[in-house]
Coordinates of C-alpha atoms in Angstrom, one line a residue:
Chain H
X156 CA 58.1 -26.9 -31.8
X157 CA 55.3 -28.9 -32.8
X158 CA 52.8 -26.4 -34.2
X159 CA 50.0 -26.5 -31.4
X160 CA 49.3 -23.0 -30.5
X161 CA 46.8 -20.9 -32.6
X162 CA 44.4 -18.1 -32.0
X163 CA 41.0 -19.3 -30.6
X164 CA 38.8 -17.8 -34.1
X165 CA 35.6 -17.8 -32.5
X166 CA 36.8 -14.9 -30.0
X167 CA 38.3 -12.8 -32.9
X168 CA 36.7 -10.8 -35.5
X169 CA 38.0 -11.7 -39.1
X170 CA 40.2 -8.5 -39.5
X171 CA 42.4 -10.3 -36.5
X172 CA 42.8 -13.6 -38.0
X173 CA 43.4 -12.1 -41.2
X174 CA 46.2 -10.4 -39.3
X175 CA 47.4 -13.8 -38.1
X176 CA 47.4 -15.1 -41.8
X177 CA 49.9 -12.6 -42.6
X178 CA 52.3 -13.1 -40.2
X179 CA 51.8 -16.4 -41.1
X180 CA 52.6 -15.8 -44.4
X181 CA 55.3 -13.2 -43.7
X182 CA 57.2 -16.4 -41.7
X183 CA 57.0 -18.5 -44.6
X184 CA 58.1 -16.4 -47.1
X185 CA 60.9 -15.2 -45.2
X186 CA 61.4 -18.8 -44.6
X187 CA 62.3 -19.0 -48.4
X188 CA 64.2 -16.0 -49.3
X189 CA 66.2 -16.9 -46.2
X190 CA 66.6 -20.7 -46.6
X191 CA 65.3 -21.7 -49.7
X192 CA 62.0 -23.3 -50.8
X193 CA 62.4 -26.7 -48.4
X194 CA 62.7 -24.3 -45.1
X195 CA 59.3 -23.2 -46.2
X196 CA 57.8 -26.7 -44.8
X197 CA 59.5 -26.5 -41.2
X198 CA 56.9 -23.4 -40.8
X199 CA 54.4 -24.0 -38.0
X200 CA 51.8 -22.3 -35.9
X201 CA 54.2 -22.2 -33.2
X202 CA 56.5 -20.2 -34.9
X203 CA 54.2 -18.0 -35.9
X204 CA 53.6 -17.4 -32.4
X205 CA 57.3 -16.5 -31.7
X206 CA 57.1 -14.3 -34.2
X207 CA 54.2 -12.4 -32.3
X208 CA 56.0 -12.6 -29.3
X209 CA 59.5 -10.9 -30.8
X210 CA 57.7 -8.1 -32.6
X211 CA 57.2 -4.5 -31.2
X212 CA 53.4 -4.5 -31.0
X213 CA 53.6 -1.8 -33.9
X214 CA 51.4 -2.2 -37.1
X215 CA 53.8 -3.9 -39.6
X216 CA 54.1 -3.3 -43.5
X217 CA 52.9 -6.1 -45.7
X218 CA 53.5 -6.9 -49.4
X219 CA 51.1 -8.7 -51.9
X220 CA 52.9 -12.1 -53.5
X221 CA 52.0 -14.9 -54.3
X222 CA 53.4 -18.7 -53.3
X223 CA 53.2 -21.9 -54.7
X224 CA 50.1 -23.2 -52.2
X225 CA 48.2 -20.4 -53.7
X226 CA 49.5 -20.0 -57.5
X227 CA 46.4 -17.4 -58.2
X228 CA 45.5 -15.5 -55.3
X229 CA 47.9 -12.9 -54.3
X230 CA 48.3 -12.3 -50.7
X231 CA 49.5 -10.1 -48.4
X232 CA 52.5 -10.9 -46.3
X233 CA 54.1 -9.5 -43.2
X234 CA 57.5 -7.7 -44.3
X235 CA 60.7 -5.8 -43.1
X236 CA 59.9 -6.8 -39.4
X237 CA 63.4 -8.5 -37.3
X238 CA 60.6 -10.6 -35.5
X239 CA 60.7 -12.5 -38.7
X240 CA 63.8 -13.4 -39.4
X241 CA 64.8 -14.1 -36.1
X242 CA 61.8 -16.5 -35.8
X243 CA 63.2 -17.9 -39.3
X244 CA 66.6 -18.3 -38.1
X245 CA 65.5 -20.1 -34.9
X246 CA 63.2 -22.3 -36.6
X247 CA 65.6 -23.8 -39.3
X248 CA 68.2 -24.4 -35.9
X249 CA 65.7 -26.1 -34.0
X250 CA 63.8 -28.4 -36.6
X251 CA 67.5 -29.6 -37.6
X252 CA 68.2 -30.5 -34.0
X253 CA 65.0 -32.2 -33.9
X254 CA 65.8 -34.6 -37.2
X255 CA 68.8 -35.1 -35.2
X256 CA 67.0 -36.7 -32.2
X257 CA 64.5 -38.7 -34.8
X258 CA 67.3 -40.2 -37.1
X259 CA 69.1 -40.8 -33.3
X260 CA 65.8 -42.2 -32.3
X261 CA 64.9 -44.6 -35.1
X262 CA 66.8 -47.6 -37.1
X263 CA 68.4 -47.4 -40.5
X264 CA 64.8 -47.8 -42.4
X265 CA 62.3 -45.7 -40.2
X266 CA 65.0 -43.1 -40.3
X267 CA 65.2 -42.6 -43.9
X268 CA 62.9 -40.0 -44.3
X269 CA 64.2 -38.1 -41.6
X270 CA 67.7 -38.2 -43.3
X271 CA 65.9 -37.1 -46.4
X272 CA 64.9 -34.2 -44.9
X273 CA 67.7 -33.8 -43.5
X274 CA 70.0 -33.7 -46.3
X275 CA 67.2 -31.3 -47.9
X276 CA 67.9 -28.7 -45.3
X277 CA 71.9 -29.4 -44.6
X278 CA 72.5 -25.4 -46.1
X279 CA 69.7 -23.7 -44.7
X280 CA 70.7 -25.5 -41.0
X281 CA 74.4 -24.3 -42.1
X282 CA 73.6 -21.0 -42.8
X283 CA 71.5 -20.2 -39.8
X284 CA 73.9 -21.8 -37.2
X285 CA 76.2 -19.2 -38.2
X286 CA 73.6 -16.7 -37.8
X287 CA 72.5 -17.6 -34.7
X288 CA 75.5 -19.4 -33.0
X289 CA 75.5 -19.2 -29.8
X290 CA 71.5 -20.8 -29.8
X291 CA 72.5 -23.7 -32.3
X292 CA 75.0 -25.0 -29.7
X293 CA 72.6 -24.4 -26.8
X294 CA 70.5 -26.5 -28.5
X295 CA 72.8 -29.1 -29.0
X296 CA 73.9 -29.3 -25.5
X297 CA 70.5 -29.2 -24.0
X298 CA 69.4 -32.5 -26.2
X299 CA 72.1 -34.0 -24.9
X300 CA 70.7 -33.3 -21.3
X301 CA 67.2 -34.2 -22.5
X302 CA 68.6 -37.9 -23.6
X303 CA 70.1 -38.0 -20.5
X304 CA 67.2 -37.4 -18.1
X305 CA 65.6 -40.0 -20.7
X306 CA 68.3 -42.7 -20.2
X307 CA 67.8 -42.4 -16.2
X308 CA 63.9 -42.8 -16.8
X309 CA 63.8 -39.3 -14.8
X310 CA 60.2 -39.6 -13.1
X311 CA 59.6 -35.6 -12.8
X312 CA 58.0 -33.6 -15.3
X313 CA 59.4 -29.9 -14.3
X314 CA 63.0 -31.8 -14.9
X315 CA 62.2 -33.5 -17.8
X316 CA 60.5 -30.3 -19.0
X317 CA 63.7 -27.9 -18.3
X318 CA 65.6 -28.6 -21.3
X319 CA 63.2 -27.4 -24.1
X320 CA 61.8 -24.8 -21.3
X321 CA 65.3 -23.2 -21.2
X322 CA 66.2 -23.3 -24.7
X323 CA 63.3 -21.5 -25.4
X324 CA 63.6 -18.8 -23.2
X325 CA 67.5 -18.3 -24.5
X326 CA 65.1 -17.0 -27.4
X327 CA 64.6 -13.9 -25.4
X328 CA 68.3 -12.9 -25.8
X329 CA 67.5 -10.9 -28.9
X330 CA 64.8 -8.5 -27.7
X331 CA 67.2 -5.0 -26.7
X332 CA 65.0 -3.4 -23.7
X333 CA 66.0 -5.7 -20.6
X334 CA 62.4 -5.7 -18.9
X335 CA 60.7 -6.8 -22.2
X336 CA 63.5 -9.3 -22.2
X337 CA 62.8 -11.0 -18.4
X338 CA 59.3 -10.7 -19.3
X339 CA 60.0 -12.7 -22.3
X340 CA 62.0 -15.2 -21.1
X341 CA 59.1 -15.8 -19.0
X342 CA 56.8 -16.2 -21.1
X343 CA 59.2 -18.5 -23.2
X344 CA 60.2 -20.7 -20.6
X345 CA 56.6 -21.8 -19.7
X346 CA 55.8 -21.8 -23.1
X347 CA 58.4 -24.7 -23.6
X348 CA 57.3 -26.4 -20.9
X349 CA 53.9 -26.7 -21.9
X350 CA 54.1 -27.5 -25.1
X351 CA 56.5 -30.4 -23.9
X352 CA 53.9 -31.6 -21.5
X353 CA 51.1 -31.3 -24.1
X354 CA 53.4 -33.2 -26.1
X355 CA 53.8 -35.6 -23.9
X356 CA 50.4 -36.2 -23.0
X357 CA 49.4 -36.0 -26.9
X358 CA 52.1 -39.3 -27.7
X359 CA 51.4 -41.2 -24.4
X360 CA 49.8 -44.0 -26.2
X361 CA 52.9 -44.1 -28.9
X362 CA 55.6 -43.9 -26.5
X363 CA 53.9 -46.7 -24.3
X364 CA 53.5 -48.9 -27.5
X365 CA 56.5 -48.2 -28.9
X366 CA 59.2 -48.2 -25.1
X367 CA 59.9 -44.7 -25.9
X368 CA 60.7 -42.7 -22.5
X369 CA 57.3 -40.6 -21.9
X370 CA 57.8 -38.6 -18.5
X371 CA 53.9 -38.8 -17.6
X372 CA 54.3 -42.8 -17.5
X373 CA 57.0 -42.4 -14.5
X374 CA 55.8 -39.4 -12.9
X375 CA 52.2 -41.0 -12.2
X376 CA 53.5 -44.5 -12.7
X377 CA 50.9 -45.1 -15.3
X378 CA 50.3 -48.9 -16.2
X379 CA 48.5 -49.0 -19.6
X380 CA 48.6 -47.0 -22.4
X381 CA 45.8 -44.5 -21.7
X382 CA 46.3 -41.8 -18.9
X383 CA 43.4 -42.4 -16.1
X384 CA 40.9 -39.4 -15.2
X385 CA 42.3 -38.9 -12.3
X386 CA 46.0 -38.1 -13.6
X387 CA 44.5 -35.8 -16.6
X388 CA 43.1 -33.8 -13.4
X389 CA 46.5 -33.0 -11.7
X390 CA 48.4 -32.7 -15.3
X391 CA 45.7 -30.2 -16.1
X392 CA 46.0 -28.3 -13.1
X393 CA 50.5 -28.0 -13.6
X394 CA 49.1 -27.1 -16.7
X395 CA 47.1 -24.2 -16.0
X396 CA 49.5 -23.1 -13.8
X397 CA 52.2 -22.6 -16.4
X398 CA 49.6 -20.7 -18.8
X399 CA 48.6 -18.2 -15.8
X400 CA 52.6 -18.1 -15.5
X401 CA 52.5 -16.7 -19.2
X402 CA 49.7 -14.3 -19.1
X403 CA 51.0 -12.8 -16.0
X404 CA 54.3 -11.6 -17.5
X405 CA 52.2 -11.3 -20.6
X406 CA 50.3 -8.3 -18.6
X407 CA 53.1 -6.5 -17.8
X408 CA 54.2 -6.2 -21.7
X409 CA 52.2 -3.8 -24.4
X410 CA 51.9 -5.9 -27.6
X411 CA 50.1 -3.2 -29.8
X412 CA 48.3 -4.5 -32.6
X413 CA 49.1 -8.4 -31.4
X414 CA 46.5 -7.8 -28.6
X415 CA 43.1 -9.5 -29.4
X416 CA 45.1 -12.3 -31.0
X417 CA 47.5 -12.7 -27.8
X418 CA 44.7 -12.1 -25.8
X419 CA 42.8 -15.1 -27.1
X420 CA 46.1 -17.3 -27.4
X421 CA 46.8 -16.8 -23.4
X422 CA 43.6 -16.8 -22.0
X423 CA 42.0 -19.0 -24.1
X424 CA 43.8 -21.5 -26.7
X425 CA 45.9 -22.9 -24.2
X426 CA 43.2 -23.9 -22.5
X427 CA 41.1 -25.1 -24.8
X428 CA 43.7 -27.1 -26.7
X429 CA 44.9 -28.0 -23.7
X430 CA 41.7 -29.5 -23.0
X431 CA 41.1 -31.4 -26.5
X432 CA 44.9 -32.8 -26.0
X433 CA 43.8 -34.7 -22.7
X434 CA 40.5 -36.0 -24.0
X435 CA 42.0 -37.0 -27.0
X436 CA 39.9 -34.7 -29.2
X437 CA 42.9 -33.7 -30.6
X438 CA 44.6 -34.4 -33.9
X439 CA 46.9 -33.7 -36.0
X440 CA 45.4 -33.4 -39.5
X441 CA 47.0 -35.9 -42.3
X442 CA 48.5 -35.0 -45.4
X443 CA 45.6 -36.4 -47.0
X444 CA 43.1 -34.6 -44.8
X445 CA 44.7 -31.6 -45.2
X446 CA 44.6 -31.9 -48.6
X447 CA 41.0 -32.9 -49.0
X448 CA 40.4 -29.7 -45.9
X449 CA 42.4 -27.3 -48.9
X450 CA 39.9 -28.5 -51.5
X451 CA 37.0 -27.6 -49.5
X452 CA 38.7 -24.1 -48.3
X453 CA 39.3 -23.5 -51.7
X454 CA 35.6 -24.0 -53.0
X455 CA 33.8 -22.2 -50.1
X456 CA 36.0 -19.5 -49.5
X457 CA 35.2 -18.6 -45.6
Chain G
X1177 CA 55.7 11.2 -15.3
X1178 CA 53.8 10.0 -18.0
X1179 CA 50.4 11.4 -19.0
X1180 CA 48.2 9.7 -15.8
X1181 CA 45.0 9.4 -18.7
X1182 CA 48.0 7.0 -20.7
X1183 CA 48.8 5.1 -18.1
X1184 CA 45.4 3.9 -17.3
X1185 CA 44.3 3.4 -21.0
X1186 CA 41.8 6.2 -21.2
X1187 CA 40.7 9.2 -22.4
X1188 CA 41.2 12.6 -20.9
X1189 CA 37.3 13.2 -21.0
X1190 CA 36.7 9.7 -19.4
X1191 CA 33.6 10.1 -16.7
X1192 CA 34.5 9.7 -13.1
X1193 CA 32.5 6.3 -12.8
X1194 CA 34.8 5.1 -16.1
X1195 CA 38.5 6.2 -14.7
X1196 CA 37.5 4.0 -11.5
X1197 CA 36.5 1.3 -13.5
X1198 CA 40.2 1.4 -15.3
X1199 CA 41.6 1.7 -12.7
X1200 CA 39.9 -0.9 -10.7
X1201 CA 40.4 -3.5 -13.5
X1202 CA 44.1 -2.5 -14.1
X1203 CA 44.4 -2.9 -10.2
X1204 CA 43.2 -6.5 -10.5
X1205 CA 45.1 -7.0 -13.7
X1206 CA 48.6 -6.2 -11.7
X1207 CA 47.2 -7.2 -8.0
X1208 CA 50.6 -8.7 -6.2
X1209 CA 48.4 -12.0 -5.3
X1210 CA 48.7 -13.0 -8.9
X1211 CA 52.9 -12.7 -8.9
X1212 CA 53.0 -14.5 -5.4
X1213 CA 56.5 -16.1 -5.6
X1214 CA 57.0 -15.2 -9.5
X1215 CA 60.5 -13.7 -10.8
X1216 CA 58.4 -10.8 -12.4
X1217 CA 57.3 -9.7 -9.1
X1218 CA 59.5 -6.3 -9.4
X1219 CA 58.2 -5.7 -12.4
X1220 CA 54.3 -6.0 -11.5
X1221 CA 54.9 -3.9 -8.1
X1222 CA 56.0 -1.2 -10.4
X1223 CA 53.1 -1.0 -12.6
X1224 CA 50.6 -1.1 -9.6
X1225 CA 52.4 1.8 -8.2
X1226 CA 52.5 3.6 -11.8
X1227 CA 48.2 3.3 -12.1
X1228 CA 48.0 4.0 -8.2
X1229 CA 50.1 7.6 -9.2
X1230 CA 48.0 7.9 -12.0
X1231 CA 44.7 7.3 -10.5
X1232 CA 45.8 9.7 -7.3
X1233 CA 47.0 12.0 -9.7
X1234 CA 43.4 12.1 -11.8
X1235 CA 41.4 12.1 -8.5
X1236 CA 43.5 15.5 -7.1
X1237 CA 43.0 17.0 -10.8
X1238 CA 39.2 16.3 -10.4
X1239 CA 39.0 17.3 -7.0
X1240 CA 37.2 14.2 -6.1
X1241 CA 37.5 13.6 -2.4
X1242 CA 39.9 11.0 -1.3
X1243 CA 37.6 8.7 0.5
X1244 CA 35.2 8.2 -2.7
X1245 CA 37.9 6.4 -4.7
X1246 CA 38.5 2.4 -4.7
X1247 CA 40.5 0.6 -2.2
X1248 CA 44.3 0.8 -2.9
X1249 CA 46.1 -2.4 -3.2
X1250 CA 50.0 -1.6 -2.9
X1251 CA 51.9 -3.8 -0.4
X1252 CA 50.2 -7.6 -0.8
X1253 CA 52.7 -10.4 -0.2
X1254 CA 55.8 -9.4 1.7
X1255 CA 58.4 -12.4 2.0
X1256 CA 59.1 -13.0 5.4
X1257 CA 62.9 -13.1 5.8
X1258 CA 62.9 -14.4 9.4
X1259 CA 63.4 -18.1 10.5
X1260 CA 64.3 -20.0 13.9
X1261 CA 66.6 -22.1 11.9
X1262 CA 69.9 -20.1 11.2
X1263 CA 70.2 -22.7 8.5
X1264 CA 66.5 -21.9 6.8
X1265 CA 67.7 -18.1 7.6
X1266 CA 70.3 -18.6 5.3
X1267 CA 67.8 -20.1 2.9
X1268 CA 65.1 -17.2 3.2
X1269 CA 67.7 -14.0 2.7
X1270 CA 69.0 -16.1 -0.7
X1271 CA 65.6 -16.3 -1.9
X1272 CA 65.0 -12.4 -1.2
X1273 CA 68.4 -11.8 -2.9
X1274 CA 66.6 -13.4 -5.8
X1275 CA 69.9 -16.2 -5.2
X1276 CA 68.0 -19.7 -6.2
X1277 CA 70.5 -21.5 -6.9
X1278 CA 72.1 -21.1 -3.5
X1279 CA 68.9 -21.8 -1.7
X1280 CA 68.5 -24.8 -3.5
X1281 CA 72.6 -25.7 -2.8
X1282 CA 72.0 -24.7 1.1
X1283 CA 68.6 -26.8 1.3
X1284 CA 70.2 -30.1 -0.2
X1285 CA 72.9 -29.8 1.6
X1286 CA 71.0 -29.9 4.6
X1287 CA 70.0 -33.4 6.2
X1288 CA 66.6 -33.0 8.0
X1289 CA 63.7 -32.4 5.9
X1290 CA 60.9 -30.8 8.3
X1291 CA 58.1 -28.7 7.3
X1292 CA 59.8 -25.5 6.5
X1293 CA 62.7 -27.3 4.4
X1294 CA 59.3 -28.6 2.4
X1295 CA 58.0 -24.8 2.3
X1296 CA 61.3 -23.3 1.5
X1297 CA 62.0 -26.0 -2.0
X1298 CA 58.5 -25.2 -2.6
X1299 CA 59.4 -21.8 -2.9
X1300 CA 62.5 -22.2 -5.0
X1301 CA 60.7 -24.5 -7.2
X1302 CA 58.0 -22.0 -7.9
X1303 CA 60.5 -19.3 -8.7
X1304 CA 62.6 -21.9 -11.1
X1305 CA 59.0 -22.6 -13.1
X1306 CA 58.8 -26.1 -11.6
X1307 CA 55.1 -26.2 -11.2
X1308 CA 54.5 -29.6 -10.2
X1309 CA 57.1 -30.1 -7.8
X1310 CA 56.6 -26.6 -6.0
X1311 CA 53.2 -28.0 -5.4
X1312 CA 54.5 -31.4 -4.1
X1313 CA 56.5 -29.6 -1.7
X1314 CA 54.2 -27.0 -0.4
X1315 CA 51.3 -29.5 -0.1
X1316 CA 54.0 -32.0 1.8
X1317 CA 55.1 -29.0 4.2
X1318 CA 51.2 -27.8 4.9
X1319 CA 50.8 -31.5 5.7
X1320 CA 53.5 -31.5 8.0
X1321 CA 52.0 -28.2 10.0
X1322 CA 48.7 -27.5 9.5
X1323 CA 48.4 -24.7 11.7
X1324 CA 51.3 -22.5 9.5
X1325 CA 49.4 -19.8 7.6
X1326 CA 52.3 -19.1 5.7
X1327 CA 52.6 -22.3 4.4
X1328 CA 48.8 -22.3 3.5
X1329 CA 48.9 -19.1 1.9
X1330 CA 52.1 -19.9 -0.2
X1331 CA 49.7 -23.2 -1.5
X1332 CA 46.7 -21.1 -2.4
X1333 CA 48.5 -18.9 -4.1
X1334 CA 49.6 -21.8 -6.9
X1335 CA 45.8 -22.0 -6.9
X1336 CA 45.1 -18.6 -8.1
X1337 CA 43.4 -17.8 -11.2
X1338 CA 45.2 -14.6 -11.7
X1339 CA 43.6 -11.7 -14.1
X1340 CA 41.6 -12.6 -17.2
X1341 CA 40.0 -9.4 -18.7
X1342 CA 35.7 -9.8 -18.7
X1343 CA 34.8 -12.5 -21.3
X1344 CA 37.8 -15.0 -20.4
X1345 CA 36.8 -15.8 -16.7
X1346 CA 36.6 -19.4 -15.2
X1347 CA 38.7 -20.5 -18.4
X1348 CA 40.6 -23.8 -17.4
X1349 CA 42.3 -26.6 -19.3
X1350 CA 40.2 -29.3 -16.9
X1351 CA 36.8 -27.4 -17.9
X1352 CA 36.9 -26.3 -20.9
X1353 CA 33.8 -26.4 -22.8
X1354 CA 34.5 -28.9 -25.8
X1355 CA 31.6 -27.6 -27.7
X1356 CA 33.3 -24.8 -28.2
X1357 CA 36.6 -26.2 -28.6
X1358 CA 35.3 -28.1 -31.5
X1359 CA 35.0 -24.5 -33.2
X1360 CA 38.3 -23.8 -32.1
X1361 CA 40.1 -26.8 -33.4
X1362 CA 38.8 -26.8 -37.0
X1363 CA 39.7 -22.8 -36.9
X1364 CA 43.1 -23.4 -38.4
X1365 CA 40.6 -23.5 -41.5
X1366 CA 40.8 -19.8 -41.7
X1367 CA 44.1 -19.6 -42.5
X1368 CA 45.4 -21.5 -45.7
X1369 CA 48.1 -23.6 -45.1
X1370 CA 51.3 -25.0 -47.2
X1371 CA 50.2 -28.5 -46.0
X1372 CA 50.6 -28.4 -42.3
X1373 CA 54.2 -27.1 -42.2
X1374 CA 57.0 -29.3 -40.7
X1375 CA 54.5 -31.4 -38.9
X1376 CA 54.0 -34.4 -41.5
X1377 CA 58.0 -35.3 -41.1
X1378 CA 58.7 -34.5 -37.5
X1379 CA 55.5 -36.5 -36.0
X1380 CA 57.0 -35.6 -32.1

């Protein structure tokens, strides 16, 4: 997961992001009782999200603490929910299997770092493949489908899209009440398969540059490196049919407290970041601009 | 049955005008036009049924005269199971057993690829969450016959909005307003990150 989905802030008064934060929090500090203090950095917005999307809906207990991004302040943390440590558990799996792909995908040098990291997190991958088992060798089989359908050059997006699709709807295993379950294996499935379109949209120009297989380039036969207006159209419209796709099964579920936040993530964010991925207002931030972001937070407290 | 007042999110001393408007928006919310061809179907049909109870159940309580209430909305899409083509027959009762992967074995093994073999993969593809291909299909098979209305309807229906409560209407990735989205991709601020998470060594 690549960290794309957050609440939209403008549509939610600051108790509700504040609620975000913790769960945010809570996912990052049971990221390092669980796994130590390197799992801490595989944490994402993403996850976060799953870890929305697993829990109950009921108002969770939090605990003050403090981390080492914020030595001073003491925060408050989500706590005690399963939500969390099954989000934790599925992270750690699924960011291994990603270094995986990236040492797989680059040479001896650009690959160092990746080993780094990989040899930082070699326990904390151990430890949750034996807590989730049957997930950790799901994902390994469907990455070996994914290279695959990249091999062959496979020129449709729903195809190319199925792997990470699936994989994230086996995420729906855990939740005990079998309705909630097909609702959220909905919701997961077209969950993956946006955020692996988005993704691909977001790395056209990379993937052209460097040869890397990028479905969009074979699905709309794409010459240069930049996707034409008239392909952002139809992608947007598969799009928006996988979000409605999520906030209809999302309807059919009661998510409690999680409501105003969900309801801005489904019928909002994914549009709107939708959007800023296709006209290339998007970014991800930079170490150095996230640092430099942290300095200003920090001085005008919002 | 559960407390009819629950059901519909309100409270027992709601006003008339304020139960029909629960109703009414919980009637769009689970409408079966916005589960045309979707897995979760079942589910949705359920719930209308549950808040048309509940509503009927409020109305008799109140004594309010049936004709005065809002339009019921029970029975939209119904799949037609009926075909010419033994073959496509076989492909239709699969897809109402919920069978896909059958009806996509019986329509690939099948050699001529006419308008209702076009509908038909449409269909599956829909149901399998392959957005872009469903589409591809039904827009080839409407192409193919014009005059089908089932084919038509099976098109629009990818081309529903589906419920957004009041506030989130005409939302779409193509349109979104980038003013605001501006706003929205700086609001990451709120929240204090540990530098970005896993993001600066898995650049995907």
């Amino acid at each position: 997961m690549f960290g794309y989905i957050r609440p939209a802030a403008h549509r939610l008064p600051a108790q509700e992001t504040e609620r975000f934060r913790t769960a945010y929090c809570g996912l990052c500090h049971t990221l390092g009782k669980r796994y130590g203090f390197a799992a801490r950095f595989l944490l994402n917005y993403d996850f976060v999200f799953l870890v929305i999307l697993l829990s109950d809906g009921t108002e969770a207990a939090c605990v003050s603490c403090r981390c080492a991004a914020h030595p001073l302040k003491r925060r408050c943390a989500m706590a005690g929910q399963r939500a969390l440590e099954l989000a934790a558990d599925h992270s750690v799996v699924l960011s291994w299997w990603q270094l995986q792909d990236q040492i797989a995908d680059h040479g001896f040098w650009a690959g160092l770092p990746y080993r780094l990291a990989a040899l930082l997190l070699r326990r904390a991958y151990q430890k949750a493949g034996a807590r989730v088992p049957q997930f950790d060798r799901s994902v390994c089989r469907r990455l070996s489908e994914l290279s695959h359908l990249e091999a062959e050059r496979c020129a449709s997006i729903d195809r190319a899209a199925e792997p990470f699709a699936s994989l994230l709807a086996e995420i729906a295993q855990h939740v005990d009440e079998p309705d909630r379950r097909r609702i959220l294996q909905h919701i997961l499935y077209h969950l993956g398969r946006w955020i692996y379109l988005i993704d691909a949209a977001d790395d056209f120009a990379g993937d052209v540059k460097s040869g890397c297989y990028n479905p969009l380039r074979y699905r709309y036969a794409v010459a240069g490196d930049e996707l034409p207006q008239e392909v952002k159209q139809v992608l947007a419209q598969t799009l928006d049919e996988s979000i409605r796709q999520m906030s209809g099964a999302y309807a059919l579920c009661d998510y409690g407290v999680w409501t105003p936040i969900l309801d801005s993530i489904f019928y909002d964010s994914f549009y709107g970041i939708g959007q800023a991925v296709l006209s290339g207002s998007y970014h991800k931030p930079t170490r150095r601009e996230l640092f430099r972001i942290k300095q200003r937070d920090e001085e005008e407290p919002l | 049955m559960n407390d009819p007042y629950q059901v519909l999110n309100i409270s027992p001393d709601a006003t008339d005008e304020e139960v029909k408007h629960a109703y009414r928006e919980m009637a769009r919310k689970y409408h079966p036009d916005n589960y045309h061809n979707n897995p979760l179907a079942d589910l949705a049909q359920e719930r209308m049924k549950e808040i048309n109870e509940a509503y009927e159940t409020i109305q008799r309580r109140r004594r309010i005269s049936s004709g005065a209430g809002a339009q019921r909305q029970t029975d939209g899409y119904s799949y037609q199971t009926s075909s010419r083509d033994p073959a496509m027959q076989q492909v239709r009762l699969a897809i109402s057993r919920g069978d896909i992967s059958l009806a996509e074995r019986l329509l690939n093994s099948t050699a001529v690829h006419h308008a209702e073999w076009n509908f038909l993969m449409g269909i599956v593809c829909s149901r399998r969450g392959w957005m872009d291909e469903a589409r591809r299909y039904l827009e080839t098979a409407v192409q193919m016959e014009p005059g089908n209305a089932e084919y038509h309807s099976a098109l629009a229906a990818l081309n529903n909005e589906g419920y957004r409560p009041a506030g989130f209407r005409g939302v779409s990735t193509a349109n979104y307003d980038s003013s605001v989205c501006m706003r929205f991709c700086t609001a990451w601020l709120c929240c204090n990150l540990l530098g970005g998470g896993g993001c600066f060594f898995l650049p995907c």
